[in-house]
Amino acid sequence: MTTRDLPLPGSTAAPGNRGRFAFPWSGQNPDMQRKRTVLLVEDEPSIAEPLAEAIAREGFETKVAGTVAESLELAAQLEPDLVLLDVMLPDGSGFDVCRELRKRSQVPIIMLTARGEEADRVVGLELGADDYVVKPFSAREVVARIRAVLRRTDSPTPPEARPIEIGELRLDPAKREVTKGGDVLELSRKEFELLQLLMQNAGSVVTREQAFEDVWDTNWFGSTKTLDVHVSGLRRKLGDDSSEPRFLHTVRGVGFRFASPDEL
């Protein structure tokens, strides 16, 4: 048995479990209707071990990976409900993990970034991360963000929702698919939800507050720049010019407006 297979003191993890250590679902939280698995990708034991224990105490099964290779292997094997992903890893970048996961899955991803590294947060969001936490952080904050992201991703699109068509853009909520002139656009989860909100209100202004409440969470902890990052990403993928936008217009000091069908 290797050190990687050994459970931590107080853990009931079996020697055969994958990952450096695993914290099984405690069942202490009655609000959890089923066991949820969180994959924590963090190579620093002083952060990974207490954080994994704290998440497990909140009713999640927690698995830990310390490298890019191990995280991708575990993600494929476990199909976790959420991934907590550090940027700095010994064999590569958390951005590489995020990019690979987004090629094959829409699993919610929360990035763990260093204090002051705004560029890391922007890159992570553009690659499809759903949220980020800035180090140093408290376990309570991380758990709150996990629950907030899962609440969002657990809300299924009603099957009766009809596709929205504006110009050559078509958004299908049931398929969670957006096409432009028949070509599928690769959008992150938040980009899709933001675009859906804007297209549903085409011709009307969606305030910044409304966007955060509907797409993120009423208890959003992050920077308000997150919205601007996602708008910028949408514009790039829609082929929109911010100086002369066709689809997505900025209403300064208020929010954003998607063009109505008669404008296109």
PDB file of C-alpha atoms in Angstrom, residues 40-42 47 51 83-89 93-95 98 109-127 129-138 141-142 145 222-223 226:
ATOM      1  CA  LEU A  40     -10.704  18.740  -5.044  1.00  0.00           C
ATOM      2  CA  VAL A  41      -7.631  19.309  -7.227  1.00  0.00           C
ATOM      3  CA  GLU A  42      -4.976  20.735  -4.926  1.00  0.00           C
ATOM      4  CA  ILE A  47      -4.743  23.216   2.121  1.00  0.00           C
ATOM      5  CA  LEU A  51     -10.547  21.644   3.198  1.00  0.00           C
ATOM      6  CA  VAL A  83     -14.699  20.209  -9.232  1.00  0.00           C
ATOM      7  CA  LEU A  84     -12.660  22.533  -6.994  1.00  0.00           C
ATOM      8  CA  LEU A  85      -9.622  23.322  -9.098  1.00  0.00           C
ATOM      9  CA  ASP A  86      -6.348  24.963  -8.088  1.00  0.00           C
ATOM     10  CA  VAL A  87      -4.514  26.917 -10.793  1.00  0.00           C
ATOM     11  CA  MET A  88      -0.957  25.940  -9.850  1.00  0.00           C
ATOM     12  CA  LEU A  89      -0.245  22.190 -10.115  1.00  0.00           C
ATOM     13  CA  SER A  93      -1.942  24.280 -14.940  1.00  0.00           C
ATOM     14  CA  GLY A  94      -5.453  24.041 -13.595  1.00  0.00           C
ATOM     15  CA  PHE A  95      -6.427  25.897 -16.754  1.00  0.00           C
ATOM     16  CA  CYS A  98     -10.563  23.147 -16.973  1.00  0.00           C
ATOM     17  CA  ILE A 109     -15.994  24.064 -11.783  1.00  0.00           C
ATOM     18  CA  ILE A 110     -14.837  26.446  -9.054  1.00  0.00           C
ATOM     19  CA  MET A 111     -11.290  27.757  -9.497  1.00  0.00           C
ATOM     20  CA  LEU A 112      -8.963  28.339  -6.535  1.00  0.00           C
ATOM     21  CA  THR A 113      -6.762  31.355  -7.310  1.00  0.00           C
ATOM     22  CA  ALA A 114      -4.056  33.342  -5.550  1.00  0.00           C
ATOM     23  CA  ARG A 115      -4.815  36.720  -4.011  1.00  0.00           C
ATOM     24  CA  GLY A 116      -4.509  39.584  -6.490  1.00  0.00           C
ATOM     25  CA  GLU A 117      -4.211  37.354  -9.563  1.00  0.00           C
ATOM     26  CA  GLU A 118      -7.137  38.841 -11.452  1.00  0.00           C
ATOM     27  CA  ALA A 119      -5.766  37.523 -14.734  1.00  0.00           C
ATOM     28  CA  ASP A 120      -6.117  33.965 -13.412  1.00  0.00           C
ATOM     29  CA  ARG A 121      -9.753  34.541 -12.555  1.00  0.00           C
ATOM     30  CA  VAL A 122     -10.517  36.051 -15.945  1.00  0.00           C
ATOM     31  CA  VAL A 123      -8.836  33.196 -17.820  1.00  0.00           C
ATOM     32  CA  GLY A 124     -10.632  30.606 -15.713  1.00  0.00           C
ATOM     33  CA  LEU A 125     -14.032  32.152 -16.351  1.00  0.00           C
ATOM     34  CA  GLU A 126     -13.351  32.425 -20.061  1.00  0.00           C
ATOM     35  CA  LEU A 127     -12.426  28.730 -20.146  1.00  0.00           C
ATOM     36  CA  ALA A 129     -15.325  27.907 -14.854  1.00  0.00           C
ATOM     37  CA  ASP A 130     -18.515  28.710 -12.955  1.00  0.00           C
ATOM     38  CA  ASP A 131     -16.956  30.559 -10.030  1.00  0.00           C
ATOM     39  CA  TYR A 132     -13.682  31.235  -8.273  1.00  0.00           C
ATOM     40  CA  VAL A 133     -12.404  31.537  -4.716  1.00  0.00           C
ATOM     41  CA  VAL A 134      -9.415  33.716  -3.834  1.00  0.00           C
ATOM     42  CA  LYS A 135      -6.768  32.384  -1.443  1.00  0.00           C
ATOM     43  CA  PRO A 136      -6.611  32.598   1.482  1.00  0.00           C
ATOM     44  CA  PHE A 137     -10.200  31.494   2.013  1.00  0.00           C
ATOM     45  CA  SER A 138     -12.269  29.960   4.767  1.00  0.00           C
ATOM     46  CA  GLU A 141     -16.881  30.371   2.144  1.00  0.00           C
ATOM     47  CA  VAL A 142     -15.895  27.454  -0.095  1.00  0.00           C
ATOM     48  CA  ARG A 145     -19.950  28.681  -3.002  1.00  0.00           C
ATOM     49  CA  GLY A 222     -17.364  37.366  -6.354  1.00  0.00           C
ATOM     50  CA  SER A 223     -16.279  40.458  -8.209  1.00  0.00           C
ATOM     51  CA  THR A 226     -17.352  38.503 -13.599  1.00  0.00           C
TER      52      THR A 226
END
